[in-house]
mmCIF file of C-alpha atoms and ligand atoms in Angstrom:
data_model
loop_
_atom_site.group_PDB
_atom_site.id
_atom_site.type_symbol
_atom_site.label_atom_id
_atom_site.label_comp_id
_atom_site.label_asym_id
_atom_site.label_seq_id
_atom_site.Cartn_x
_atom_site.Cartn_y
_atom_site.Cartn_z
ATOM 1 C CA MET A 1 -17.351 10.820 -8.799
ATOM 2 C CA LYS A 2 -13.856 10.428 -7.394
ATOM 3 C CA PRO A 3 -13.699 7.865 -4.579
ATOM 4 C CA ASP A 4 -11.895 8.955 -1.403
ATOM 5 C CA THR A 5 -9.425 6.113 -1.596
ATOM 6 C CA PRO A 6 -7.760 5.761 -4.978
ATOM 7 C CA ILE A 7 -7.728 2.338 -6.565
ATOM 8 C CA ILE A 8 -4.191 1.047 -6.841
ATOM 9 C CA ILE A 9 -3.010 -1.556 -9.332
ATOM 10 C CA ALA A 10 0.439 -3.003 -8.563
ATOM 11 C CA VAL A 11 2.314 -4.537 -11.493
ATOM 12 C CA ASP A 12 5.606 -6.142 -10.514
ATOM 13 C CA GLY A 13 8.092 -8.363 -12.278
ATOM 14 C CA PRO A 14 11.595 -8.637 -13.696
ATOM 15 C CA ALA A 15 13.113 -6.491 -16.453
ATOM 16 C CA ALA A 16 11.632 -6.953 -19.939
ATOM 17 C CA SER A 17 8.780 -9.134 -18.669
ATOM 18 C CA GLY A 18 6.297 -6.778 -20.345
ATOM 19 C CA LYS A 19 5.119 -5.221 -17.076
ATOM 20 C CA GLY A 20 5.708 -1.639 -18.246
ATOM 21 C CA THR A 21 3.593 -2.014 -21.374
ATOM 22 C CA LEU A 22 0.828 -3.758 -19.452
ATOM 23 C CA ALA A 23 0.843 -1.215 -16.638
ATOM 24 C CA ARG A 24 0.724 1.718 -19.069
ATOM 25 C CA ARG A 25 -2.156 0.161 -20.992
ATOM 26 C CA LEU A 26 -4.108 -0.620 -17.834
ATOM 27 C CA ALA A 27 -3.687 3.004 -16.756
ATOM 28 C CA GLU A 28 -5.010 4.201 -20.144
ATOM 29 C CA ARG A 29 -7.920 1.765 -20.055
ATOM 30 C CA PHE A 30 -9.121 2.960 -16.624
ATOM 31 C CA ASP A 31 -7.895 6.568 -16.954
ATOM 32 C CA TYR A 32 -5.648 6.135 -13.930
ATOM 33 C CA ALA A 33 -2.268 7.734 -13.291
ATOM 34 C CA TYR A 34 0.770 5.668 -14.280
ATOM 35 C CA LEU A 35 4.114 5.528 -12.476
ATOM 36 C CA ASP A 36 7.110 3.582 -13.757
ATOM 37 C CA THR A 37 8.967 3.255 -10.448
ATOM 38 C CA GLY A 38 12.053 1.839 -12.181
ATOM 39 C CA LEU A 39 12.521 5.297 -13.702
ATOM 40 C CA LEU A 40 13.017 6.744 -10.216
ATOM 41 C CA TYR A 41 15.869 4.317 -9.523
ATOM 42 C CA ARG A 42 17.231 4.957 -13.008
ATOM 43 C CA ALA A 43 17.211 8.734 -12.416
ATOM 44 C CA VAL A 44 19.119 8.250 -9.158
ATOM 45 C CA ALA A 45 21.628 5.971 -10.911
ATOM 46 C CA TYR A 46 22.034 8.417 -13.787
ATOM 47 C CA ASP A 47 22.864 11.227 -11.400
ATOM 48 C CA VAL A 48 25.411 9.021 -9.576
ATOM 49 C CA LEU A 49 27.074 8.013 -12.869
ATOM 50 C CA ARG A 50 27.116 11.627 -14.108
ATOM 51 C CA ARG A 51 29.112 12.569 -11.025
ATOM 52 C CA HIS A 52 31.513 9.677 -11.631
ATOM 53 C CA GLU A 53 30.489 8.108 -8.337
ATOM 54 C CA ASP A 54 30.105 4.398 -7.624
ATOM 55 C CA PRO A 55 26.463 3.173 -7.915
ATOM 56 C CA ALA A 56 27.193 0.641 -5.158
ATOM 57 C CA ASN A 57 28.136 3.481 -2.784
ATOM 58 C CA ALA A 58 25.240 4.009 -0.357
ATOM 59 C CA ALA A 59 26.006 7.682 0.371
ATOM 60 C CA ALA A 60 26.157 8.568 -3.333
ATOM 61 C CA GLY A 61 22.781 6.890 -3.973
ATOM 62 C CA LEU A 62 21.136 8.536 -0.985
ATOM 63 C CA ARG A 63 22.343 12.006 -1.990
ATOM 64 C CA ALA A 64 20.988 11.518 -5.512
ATOM 65 C CA ALA A 65 17.684 10.108 -4.211
ATOM 66 C CA LYS A 66 17.173 13.152 -1.982
ATOM 67 C CA ALA A 67 17.865 15.458 -4.947
ATOM 68 C CA LEU A 68 15.497 13.631 -7.298
ATOM 69 C CA ASN A 69 13.564 16.052 -9.518
ATOM 70 C CA LEU A 70 10.327 14.377 -10.627
ATOM 71 C CA ALA A 71 9.447 17.188 -13.034
ATOM 72 C CA MET A 72 12.467 16.325 -15.198
ATOM 73 C CA LEU A 73 11.565 12.675 -15.679
ATOM 74 C CA GLY A 74 8.932 13.224 -18.367
ATOM 75 C CA ALA A 75 11.186 14.946 -20.934
ATOM 76 C CA PRO A 76 11.817 12.675 -23.975
ATOM 77 C CA GLU A 77 15.587 13.290 -23.984
ATOM 78 C CA THR A 78 15.748 12.420 -20.276
ATOM 79 C CA LEU A 79 13.768 9.220 -20.853
ATOM 80 C CA ALA A 80 16.132 8.094 -23.633
ATOM 81 C CA ALA A 81 19.164 8.691 -21.395
ATOM 82 C CA LEU A 82 17.561 6.757 -18.535
ATOM 83 C CA ARG A 83 16.589 3.723 -20.603
ATOM 84 C CA THR A 84 20.115 2.590 -21.525
ATOM 85 C CA GLY A 85 21.510 -0.754 -20.376
ATOM 86 C CA GLU A 86 24.287 0.954 -18.417
ATOM 87 C CA VAL A 87 21.812 3.015 -16.395
ATOM 88 C CA GLY A 88 19.619 -0.078 -15.840
ATOM 89 C CA THR A 89 22.523 -1.986 -14.316
ATOM 90 C CA ALA A 90 23.504 0.986 -12.144
ATOM 91 C CA ALA A 91 19.839 1.364 -11.094
ATOM 92 C CA SER A 92 19.831 -2.202 -9.845
ATOM 93 C CA LEU A 93 22.929 -1.389 -7.760
ATOM 94 C CA VAL A 94 21.537 1.809 -6.209
ATOM 95 C CA ALA A 95 18.229 -0.005 -5.605
ATOM 96 C CA ALA A 96 19.971 -2.501 -3.323
ATOM 97 C CA GLN A 97 20.738 0.285 -0.802
ATOM 98 C CA PRO A 98 18.145 0.447 2.031
ATOM 99 C CA ASP A 99 18.497 4.217 2.635
ATOM 100 C CA THR A 100 18.087 4.988 -1.048
ATOM 101 C CA ARG A 101 14.957 2.810 -1.192
ATOM 102 C CA ARG A 102 13.551 4.530 1.884
ATOM 103 C CA ALA A 103 14.036 7.963 0.303
ATOM 104 C CA ILE A 104 12.128 6.851 -2.802
ATOM 105 C CA LEU A 105 9.387 4.955 -0.959
ATOM 106 C CA GLN A 106 7.411 8.024 0.094
ATOM 107 C CA ILE A 107 7.470 9.544 -3.407
ATOM 108 C CA GLN A 108 5.832 6.383 -4.730
ATOM 109 C CA ARG A 109 3.248 6.202 -1.954
ATOM 110 C CA ASP A 110 2.335 9.870 -2.350
ATOM 111 C CA ILE A 111 1.584 9.360 -6.052
ATOM 112 C CA ALA A 112 -0.391 6.161 -5.368
ATOM 113 C CA ASN A 113 -2.450 7.734 -2.587
ATOM 114 C CA ALA A 114 -3.069 11.081 -4.328
ATOM 115 C CA PRO A 115 -2.819 10.418 -8.068
ATOM 116 C CA PRO A 116 -2.068 13.548 -10.137
ATOM 117 C CA GLU A 117 -4.837 15.393 -12.018
ATOM 118 C CA GLY A 118 -7.428 14.030 -9.576
ATOM 119 C CA LYS A 119 -7.398 10.610 -11.240
ATOM 120 C CA ALA A 120 -9.422 7.931 -9.443
ATOM 121 C CA GLY A 121 -6.573 5.446 -9.330
ATOM 122 C CA ALA A 122 -2.956 4.719 -10.091
ATOM 123 C CA VAL A 123 -1.035 1.915 -11.718
ATOM 124 C CA LEU A 124 2.506 1.486 -10.419
ATOM 125 C CA ASP A 125 5.007 -0.884 -11.955
ATOM 126 C CA GLY A 126 8.207 -2.065 -10.302
ATOM 127 C CA ARG A 127 9.633 -4.878 -8.203
ATOM 128 C CA ASP A 128 8.165 -4.348 -4.715
ATOM 129 C CA ILE A 129 4.907 -2.469 -5.298
ATOM 130 C CA GLY A 130 2.615 -5.300 -4.169
ATOM 131 C CA THR A 131 4.837 -6.300 -1.255
ATOM 132 C CA VAL A 132 6.246 -3.056 0.192
ATOM 133 C CA VAL A 133 5.187 0.170 -1.534
ATOM 134 C CA CYS A 134 1.435 -0.519 -1.731
ATOM 135 C CA PRO A 135 0.692 -3.810 0.036
ATOM 136 C CA GLU A 136 -2.923 -2.598 0.256
ATOM 137 C CA ALA A 137 -3.254 -2.370 -3.573
ATOM 138 C CA ARG A 138 -6.669 -3.516 -4.833
ATOM 139 C CA HIS A 139 -5.134 -5.542 -7.665
ATOM 140 C CA LYS A 140 -1.692 -7.133 -7.867
ATOM 141 C CA ILE A 141 -0.159 -8.732 -10.919
ATOM 142 C CA PHE A 142 3.294 -10.301 -11.026
ATOM 143 C CA VAL A 143 4.427 -10.473 -14.645
ATOM 144 C CA THR A 144 7.071 -12.991 -15.656
ATOM 145 C CA ALA A 145 8.596 -14.429 -18.827
ATOM 146 C CA ARG A 146 11.430 -16.862 -19.488
ATOM 147 C CA VAL A 147 14.781 -15.098 -19.296
ATOM 148 C CA GLU A 148 15.775 -15.997 -22.895
ATOM 149 C CA ILE A 149 12.576 -14.392 -24.152
ATOM 150 C CA ARG A 150 13.132 -11.301 -22.044
ATOM 151 C CA ALA A 151 16.702 -11.017 -23.317
ATOM 152 C CA ALA A 152 15.518 -11.186 -26.938
ATOM 153 C CA ARG A 153 12.934 -8.449 -26.264
ATOM 154 C CA ARG A 154 15.457 -6.193 -24.533
ATOM 155 C CA TRP A 155 18.044 -6.753 -27.282
ATOM 156 C CA GLN A 156 15.443 -5.723 -29.888
ATOM 157 C CA GLU A 157 14.887 -2.467 -28.006
ATOM 158 C CA LEU A 158 18.542 -1.612 -27.466
ATOM 159 C CA HIS A 159 20.558 -2.834 -30.432
ATOM 160 C CA ALA A 160 19.448 -0.057 -32.815
ATOM 161 C CA GLN A 161 21.247 2.528 -30.649
ATOM 162 C CA ASP A 162 24.068 0.128 -29.808
ATOM 163 C CA PRO A 163 24.811 -2.133 -32.815
ATOM 164 C CA LYS A 164 27.717 -3.818 -31.007
ATOM 165 C CA LEU A 165 25.436 -5.134 -28.281
ATOM 166 C CA THR A 166 25.100 -8.925 -28.403
ATOM 167 C CA LEU A 167 22.168 -11.040 -27.294
ATOM 168 C CA GLN A 168 24.522 -12.963 -24.984
ATOM 169 C CA ALA A 169 25.577 -9.749 -23.231
ATOM 170 C CA VAL A 170 21.935 -8.731 -22.715
ATOM 171 C CA LEU A 171 21.108 -12.194 -21.358
ATOM 172 C CA ALA A 172 24.033 -12.118 -18.922
ATOM 173 C CA ASP A 173 23.062 -8.634 -17.759
ATOM 174 C CA LEU A 174 19.428 -9.648 -17.164
ATOM 175 C CA GLN A 175 20.476 -12.737 -15.219
ATOM 176 C CA ALA A 176 22.791 -10.667 -13.026
ATOM 177 C CA ARG A 177 20.065 -8.069 -12.514
ATOM 178 C CA ASP A 178 17.402 -10.700 -11.687
ATOM 179 C CA HIS A 179 19.755 -12.172 -9.130
ATOM 180 C CA ARG A 180 20.636 -8.822 -7.543
ATOM 181 C CA ASP A 181 17.002 -7.606 -7.495
ATOM 182 C CA SER A 182 15.665 -10.799 -5.927
ATOM 183 C CA ALA A 183 18.549 -11.586 -3.550
ATOM 184 C CA ARG A 184 18.853 -8.168 -1.869
ATOM 185 C CA THR A 185 17.715 -8.012 1.736
ATOM 186 C CA THR A 186 15.595 -4.852 1.479
ATOM 187 C CA ALA A 187 12.377 -5.187 -0.539
ATOM 188 C CA PRO A 188 13.564 -7.952 -2.862
ATOM 189 C CA MET A 189 11.684 -8.624 -6.067
ATOM 190 C CA ARG A 190 9.052 -11.245 -5.354
ATOM 191 C CA ALA A 191 5.389 -11.852 -5.975
ATOM 192 C CA ALA A 192 3.075 -10.824 -3.148
ATOM 193 C CA GLN A 193 1.139 -13.765 -1.716
ATOM 194 C CA ASP A 194 -2.069 -12.325 -3.095
ATOM 195 C CA ALA A 195 -0.652 -11.434 -6.536
ATOM 196 C CA HIS A 196 -1.872 -13.030 -9.749
ATOM 197 C CA LEU A 197 0.972 -14.492 -11.796
ATOM 198 C CA LEU A 198 0.994 -13.683 -15.503
ATOM 199 C CA ASP A 199 3.588 -15.397 -17.723
ATOM 200 C CA THR A 200 3.908 -13.456 -20.983
ATOM 201 C CA SER A 201 6.536 -15.766 -22.574
ATOM 202 C CA ASP A 202 4.215 -17.127 -25.226
ATOM 203 C CA LEU A 203 1.712 -14.260 -25.424
ATOM 204 C CA SER A 204 1.472 -11.361 -27.871
ATOM 205 C CA ILE A 205 1.115 -7.907 -26.351
ATOM 206 C CA GLU A 206 -2.629 -8.003 -27.092
ATOM 207 C CA GLU A 207 -3.030 -11.432 -25.473
ATOM 208 C CA ALA A 208 -1.040 -10.357 -22.419
ATOM 209 C CA PHE A 209 -3.128 -7.199 -22.080
ATOM 210 C CA ALA A 210 -6.378 -9.169 -22.364
ATOM 211 C CA ALA A 211 -5.148 -11.518 -19.623
ATOM 212 C CA ALA A 212 -4.106 -8.613 -17.355
ATOM 213 C CA LEU A 213 -7.424 -6.856 -17.905
ATOM 214 C CA ALA A 214 -9.323 -10.041 -17.066
ATOM 215 C CA LEU A 215 -7.381 -10.295 -13.781
ATOM 216 C CA VAL A 216 -8.340 -6.735 -12.842
ATOM 217 C CA LEU A 217 -11.993 -7.090 -13.874
ATOM 218 C CA HIS A 218 -12.611 -10.583 -12.473
HETATM 219 O O1 LIG B 301 12.117 -1.693 -14.231
HETATM 220 P P1 LIG B 301 13.511 -1.156 -14.567
HETATM 221 O O2 LIG B 301 14.323 -2.120 -15.366
HETATM 222 O O3 LIG B 301 13.468 0.211 -15.192
HETATM 223 O O4 LIG B 301 14.236 -0.974 -13.131
HETATM 224 C C1 LIG B 301 15.589 -0.632 -13.014
HETATM 225 C C2 LIG B 301 16.124 -1.161 -11.694
HETATM 226 O O5 LIG B 301 15.509 -0.455 -10.611
HETATM 227 C C3 LIG B 301 15.855 -2.635 -11.427
HETATM 228 O O6 LIG B 301 16.926 -3.476 -11.844
HETATM 229 C C4 LIG B 301 15.664 -2.723 -9.933
HETATM 230 C C5 LIG B 301 15.265 -1.346 -9.521
HETATM 231 N N1 LIG B 301 13.865 -1.240 -9.106
HETATM 232 C C6 LIG B 301 13.559 -1.628 -7.819
HETATM 233 O O7 LIG B 301 14.425 -2.107 -7.111
HETATM 234 N N2 LIG B 301 12.306 -1.460 -7.348
HETATM 235 C C7 LIG B 301 11.333 -0.964 -8.124
HETATM 236 N N3 LIG B 301 10.100 -0.798 -7.621
HETATM 237 C C8 LIG B 301 11.618 -0.610 -9.464
HETATM 238 C C9 LIG B 301 12.899 -0.772 -9.939
#
């Protein structure tokens, strides 16, 4: 039977920490809805870039956030376009704008509080899910990994499409993004006080998933 209040699992952490994989697998394991909230910021950034506007411009980000079309996000060709390094950097810039964040906040809360297909819960991954979007989440996990390890993972993902991309460039981009995401004044990336920390630096995907599952089931 579906409980009245959906169970929310918040999975936060920096880029390439493994949070997306863990969140997706937790959602599968419990048959909950899954929302990659970074994709929302990426879609806004993509729209801003497509219009040749500046991702650091607050009005451009807000316009794109208000026009966000959730139905388009699932298409494989859209996902590939949103997952590039360029869009990730622009997403971090649009995500620093308070009005843009406010416009996206309700979309996230609506999905968490009324998961699609009548699912009994939702797993959201991002930067501020446990602190701002769903501070009431039943379970909170903050996933980390050393930045060199994250850079190597991200480089593995991206260099097939972009053979000129160097590991050093990916590392520099991640460091800049970590700084921007955690130093911004509105909803900075940080672990909620009641979050469990999970460092995936020296864990395989299976080990990290087992650890995340244990945190949720404990
Ligand atoms: O998780 P990701 O790399 O796809 O996220 C892209 C950017 O979006 C990230 O650098 C910061 C921003 N973001 C955010 O500010 N808050 C979230 N909940 C999710 C992402």
